[in-house]
mmCIF file of C-alpha atoms in Angstrom:
data_model
loop_
_atom_site.group_PDB
_atom_site.id
_atom_site.type_symbol
_atom_site.label_atom_id
_atom_site.label_comp_id
_atom_site.label_asym_id
_atom_site.label_seq_id
_atom_site.Cartn_x
_atom_site.Cartn_y
_atom_site.Cartn_z
ATOM 1 C CA UNK P 370 -0.002 -0.257 0.184
ATOM 2 C CA UNK P 371 0.856 3.081 -0.213
ATOM 3 C CA UNK P 372 -0.967 5.436 1.624
ATOM 4 C CA UNK P 373 2.054 5.717 4.588
ATOM 5 C CA UNK P 374 4.622 6.964 2.428
ATOM 6 C CA UNK P 375 1.590 9.923 0.787
ATOM 7 C CA UNK P 376 0.874 10.780 4.136
ATOM 8 C CA UNK P 377 4.219 11.046 4.833
ATOM 9 C CA UNK P 378 4.613 13.056 2.359
ATOM 10 C CA UNK P 379 1.470 15.595 3.287
ATOM 11 C CA UNK P 380 2.792 16.114 6.475
ATOM 12 C CA UNK P 381 6.262 17.599 5.860
ATOM 13 C CA UNK P 382 4.649 19.087 3.203
ATOM 14 C CA UNK P 383 2.287 20.638 5.589
ATOM 15 C CA UNK P 384 5.170 20.885 8.157
ATOM 16 C CA UNK P 385 7.756 22.881 5.825
ATOM 17 C CA UNK P 386 4.109 25.803 5.278
ATOM 18 C CA UNK P 387 4.333 26.196 9.055
ATOM 19 C CA UNK P 388 7.678 26.810 9.350
ATOM 20 C CA UNK P 389 7.651 29.155 6.691
ATOM 21 C CA UNK P 390 4.609 30.447 7.532
ATOM 22 C CA UNK P 391 6.107 31.407 11.320
ATOM 23 C CA UNK P 392 9.391 32.336 10.439
ATOM 24 C CA UNK P 393 9.262 36.284 10.690
ATOM 25 C CA UNK P 394 9.603 38.191 8.400
ATOM 26 C CA UNK P 395 13.024 40.329 7.175
ATOM 27 C CA UNK P 396 12.097 43.999 9.313
ATOM 28 C CA UNK P 397 11.677 42.137 12.062
ATOM 29 C CA UNK P 398 13.721 39.609 12.431
ATOM 30 C CA UNK P 399 16.634 43.229 11.747
ATOM 31 C CA UNK P 400 14.757 44.762 14.644
ATOM 32 C CA UNK P 401 14.778 41.578 16.583
ATOM 33 C CA UNK P 402 18.802 41.657 16.618
ATOM 34 C CA UNK P 403 19.186 45.042 17.196
ATOM 35 C CA UNK P 404 16.838 44.872 19.906
ATOM 36 C CA UNK P 405 18.568 41.744 21.636
ATOM 37 C CA UNK P 406 22.428 42.123 20.649
ATOM 38 C CA UNK P 407 24.419 43.006 23.655
ATOM 39 C CA UNK P 408 26.498 45.611 21.677
ATOM 40 C CA UNK P 409 25.530 47.295 18.601
ATOM 41 C CA UNK P 410 28.274 49.042 16.551
ATOM 42 C CA UNK P 411 27.544 51.634 13.337
ATOM 43 C CA UNK P 412 29.219 53.336 11.045
ATOM 44 C CA UNK P 413 26.636 56.377 9.274
ATOM 45 C CA UNK P 414 26.554 59.184 7.589
ATOM 46 C CA UNK P 415 23.540 61.953 8.476
ATOM 47 C CA UNK P 416 22.334 64.062 5.458
ATOM 48 C CA UNK P 417 20.404 67.200 6.017
ATOM 49 C CA UNK P 418 18.559 68.760 3.049
ATOM 50 C CA UNK P 419 17.815 72.611 3.452
ATOM 51 C CA UNK P 420 15.598 74.465 1.418
ATOM 52 C CA UNK P 421 16.075 77.347 3.249
ATOM 53 C CA UNK P 422 19.639 77.529 2.883
ATOM 54 C CA UNK P 423 19.116 76.049 -1.003
ATOM 55 C CA UNK P 424 23.174 73.461 0.644
ATOM 56 C CA UNK P 425 23.209 69.541 1.294
ATOM 57 C CA UNK P 426 25.168 68.931 4.628
ATOM 58 C CA UNK P 427 26.609 65.741 5.467
ATOM 59 C CA UNK P 428 28.146 64.282 8.580
ATOM 60 C CA UNK P 429 29.753 61.023 9.185
ATOM 61 C CA UNK P 430 29.274 59.088 12.805
ATOM 62 C CA UNK P 431 29.844 56.340 14.773
ATOM 63 C CA UNK P 432 27.917 54.643 17.627
ATOM 64 C CA UNK P 433 28.607 52.500 20.268
ATOM 65 C CA UNK P 434 25.056 51.209 21.808
ATOM 66 C CA UNK P 435 25.117 48.581 24.823
ATOM 67 C CA UNK P 436 21.886 46.697 25.505
ATOM 68 C CA UNK P 437 21.322 48.007 29.199
ATOM 69 C CA UNK P 438 21.426 51.672 27.565
ATOM 70 C CA UNK P 439 24.820 53.100 27.745
ATOM 71 C CA UNK P 440 25.887 54.543 24.577
ATOM 72 C CA UNK P 441 28.620 56.640 22.809
ATOM 73 C CA UNK P 442 27.779 58.644 20.005
ATOM 74 C CA UNK P 443 29.653 60.802 17.519
ATOM 75 C CA UNK P 444 28.468 62.817 14.840
ATOM 76 C CA UNK P 445 31.238 65.182 13.659
ATOM 77 C CA UNK P 446 33.085 66.588 16.232
ATOM 78 C CA UNK P 447 30.726 66.047 18.860
ATOM 79 C CA UNK P 448 29.790 63.501 21.330
ATOM 80 C CA UNK P 449 26.796 62.171 23.325
ATOM 81 C CA UNK P 450 28.157 60.499 25.830
ATOM 82 C CA UNK P 451 25.426 58.147 28.531
ATOM 83 C CA UNK P 452 27.681 56.795 30.735
ATOM 84 C CA UNK P 453 24.755 54.904 33.152
ATOM 85 C CA UNK P 454 23.842 57.605 35.117
ATOM 86 C CA UNK P 455 24.618 61.121 33.493
ATOM 87 C CA UNK P 456 24.335 62.609 29.818
ATOM 88 C CA UNK P 457 27.575 63.881 28.478
ATOM 89 C CA UNK P 458 27.587 66.805 25.405
ATOM 90 C CA UNK P 459 30.594 67.205 24.005
ATOM 91 C CA UNK P 460 31.790 69.994 21.896
ATOM 92 C CA UNK P 461 34.834 70.553 20.566
ATOM 93 C CA UNK P 462 34.326 73.508 18.451
ATOM 94 C CA UNK P 463 32.879 75.330 22.182
ATOM 95 C CA UNK P 464 35.858 72.868 23.970
ATOM 96 C CA UNK P 465 33.040 72.193 26.879
ATOM 97 C CA UNK P 466 31.049 69.481 28.130
ATOM 98 C CA UNK P 467 27.111 70.139 29.406
ATOM 99 C CA UNK P 468 26.464 66.813 32.389
ATOM 100 C CA UNK P 469 23.054 66.593 33.054
ATOM 101 C CA UNK P 470 21.686 63.819 34.944
ATOM 102 C CA UNK P 471 19.649 60.901 32.459
ATOM 103 C CA UNK P 472 16.243 60.612 31.829
ATOM 104 C CA UNK P 473 14.817 57.088 30.372
ATOM 105 C CA UNK P 474 12.708 58.909 27.233
ATOM 106 C CA UNK P 475 16.007 61.408 26.281
ATOM 107 C CA UNK P 476 16.290 59.521 23.376
ATOM 108 C CA UNK P 477 18.115 60.864 20.339
ATOM 109 C CA UNK P 478 20.448 61.393 17.490
ATOM 110 C CA UNK P 479 20.778 57.050 16.293
ATOM 111 C CA UNK P 480 20.256 55.728 19.726
ATOM 112 C CA UNK P 481 16.315 54.584 19.196
ATOM 113 C CA UNK P 482 17.253 52.530 16.376
ATOM 114 C CA UNK P 483 17.822 49.273 19.505
ATOM 115 C CA UNK P 484 14.069 50.520 20.269
ATOM 116 C CA UNK P 485 12.190 50.799 16.856
ATOM 117 C CA UNK P 486 9.481 48.375 17.967
ATOM 118 C CA UNK P 487 9.298 50.123 21.750
ATOM 119 C CA UNK P 488 9.073 53.343 20.237
ATOM 120 C CA UNK P 489 6.816 53.751 16.864
ATOM 121 C CA UNK P 490 3.972 51.091 15.228
ATOM 122 C CA UNK P 491 5.533 49.956 11.703
ATOM 123 C CA UNK P 492 3.145 49.821 8.255
ATOM 124 C CA UNK P 493 4.180 47.593 5.297
ATOM 125 C CA UNK P 494 4.634 49.727 1.615
ATOM 126 C CA UNK P 495 3.626 48.519 -1.428
ATOM 127 C CA UNK P 496 8.152 48.116 -2.016
ATOM 128 C CA UNK P 497 8.831 44.789 0.488
ATOM 129 C CA UNK P 498 11.932 46.837 1.319
ATOM 130 C CA UNK P 499 10.709 50.243 2.911
ATOM 131 C CA UNK P 500 9.110 50.771 5.265
ATOM 132 C CA UNK P 501 6.736 53.349 7.649
ATOM 133 C CA UNK P 502 7.210 54.028 10.930
ATOM 134 C CA UNK P 503 4.969 56.159 13.555
ATOM 135 C CA UNK P 504 6.013 57.225 17.004
ATOM 136 C CA UNK P 505 3.690 55.855 19.498
ATOM 137 C CA UNK P 506 4.270 58.640 22.167
ATOM 138 C CA UNK P 507 6.056 62.005 23.184
ATOM 139 C CA UNK P 508 10.018 61.170 24.481
ATOM 140 C CA UNK P 509 11.944 64.327 25.710
ATOM 141 C CA UNK P 510 14.628 63.964 23.253
ATOM 142 C CA UNK P 511 14.545 64.350 20.006
ATOM 143 C CA UNK P 512 12.855 61.707 18.153
ATOM 144 C CA UNK P 513 10.927 62.551 14.658
ATOM 145 C CA UNK P 514 6.724 61.843 14.586
ATOM 146 C CA UNK P 515 8.201 59.389 11.853
ATOM 147 C CA UNK P 516 10.229 57.772 9.636
ATOM 148 C CA UNK P 517 10.686 56.013 6.589
ATOM 149 C CA UNK P 518 13.215 52.768 6.737
ATOM 150 C CA UNK P 519 14.669 50.979 4.594
ATOM 151 C CA UNK P 520 16.286 47.418 5.149
ATOM 152 C CA UNK P 521 18.415 45.099 2.701
ATOM 153 C CA UNK P 522 16.645 41.858 2.830
ATOM 154 C CA UNK P 523 19.381 39.706 1.925
ATOM 155 C CA UNK P 524 21.630 40.957 4.909
ATOM 156 C CA UNK P 525 19.629 41.253 7.375
ATOM 157 C CA UNK P 526 20.070 45.351 8.199
ATOM 158 C CA UNK P 527 18.544 47.939 8.073
ATOM 159 C CA UNK P 528 19.664 50.264 4.684
ATOM 160 C CA UNK P 529 19.176 53.998 5.581
ATOM 161 C CA UNK P 530 16.060 56.526 7.576
ATOM 162 C CA UNK P 531 14.984 59.533 6.200
ATOM 163 C CA UNK P 532 12.877 61.692 8.061
ATOM 164 C CA UNK P 533 11.938 65.451 8.385
ATOM 165 C CA UNK P 534 12.861 66.837 11.543
ATOM 166 C CA UNK P 535 11.852 70.470 13.611
ATOM 167 C CA UNK P 536 12.631 72.047 11.126
ATOM 168 C CA UNK P 537 10.963 70.840 8.236
ATOM 169 C CA UNK P 538 14.056 69.690 6.646
ATOM 170 C CA UNK P 539 14.912 66.475 4.700
ATOM 171 C CA UNK P 540 17.298 64.502 7.480
ATOM 172 C CA UNK P 541 18.386 60.726 5.799
ATOM 173 C CA UNK P 542 20.917 58.343 7.909
ATOM 174 C CA UNK P 543 22.669 55.702 5.569
ATOM 175 C CA UNK P 544 24.257 52.797 7.854
ATOM 176 C CA UNK P 545 27.669 52.240 6.557
ATOM 177 C CA UNK P 546 28.688 49.351 8.858
ATOM 178 C CA UNK P 547 26.811 48.173 11.117
ATOM 179 C CA UNK P 548 28.650 45.007 13.976
ATOM 180 C CA UNK P 549 26.258 43.493 16.585
ATOM 181 C CA UNK P 550 28.843 41.536 19.061
ATOM 182 C CA UNK P 551 28.818 39.966 22.564
ATOM 183 C CA UNK P 552 30.564 42.764 24.802
ATOM 184 C CA UNK P 553 31.462 46.415 23.996
ATOM 185 C CA UNK P 554 34.098 47.548 25.524
ATOM 186 C CA UNK P 555 33.828 49.433 29.083
ATOM 187 C CA UNK P 556 35.976 52.626 27.742
ATOM 188 C CA UNK P 557 33.312 53.162 25.272
ATOM 189 C CA UNK P 558 30.921 55.015 28.499
ATOM 190 C CA UNK P 559 33.991 56.105 29.821
ATOM 191 C CA UNK P 560 34.256 60.745 30.132
ATOM 192 C CA UNK P 561 37.194 60.890 28.310
ATOM 193 C CA UNK P 562 37.673 64.413 26.846
ATOM 194 C CA UNK P 563 40.077 66.427 26.733
ATOM 195 C CA UNK P 564 41.740 67.769 30.687
ATOM 196 C CA UNK P 565 41.743 71.572 29.211
ATOM 197 C CA UNK P 566 37.794 70.746 27.916
ATOM 198 C CA UNK P 567 35.132 72.861 30.359
ATOM 199 C CA UNK P 568 32.543 70.706 32.126
ATOM 200 C CA UNK P 569 29.193 72.210 32.736
ATOM 201 C CA UNK P 570 26.821 70.686 35.343
ATOM 202 C CA UNK P 571 22.620 70.610 35.603
ATOM 203 C CA UNK P 572 21.571 69.743 38.172
#
């Protein structure tokens, strides 16, 4: 009788279909990887299109983001460091560091990339590699109310983020490299600024 082999074949097909259905879509996998990584290192370009001044400004940036919330983000000559207790905002141009207490909803710059599902709702578009995100609630930081995210579905990476800032200028964050490691270097979160820097503490 061929009934048993036929049943086994059907069961195998059903199992494959269930597995394929259960597997998360590429963008969901990307968000999960970023959210669960112990350490995320990013290199990026921050491109701003200004209609008012009719110019395009492009700035190189680097970010090291730890799973416990600590981070160091450098954009051009400015650095933002959260050491677990205080936010240090360093301006090389002014040779000054502003130190202030950090609050959990002070998301800004690139740090939100590991918390996309917490901060934004996701909607699909006609393009399977493009998604529209809407902010769930207002925060004390400067997060955009909405943004467009482009992904690389093959490498399972975010390739670009697009949004309009408070000045209604188009911002692009182009991801140049992304590394997800098991641990960050503790030195990344030490406030090792120049000795000559002026420190301004805010309570």
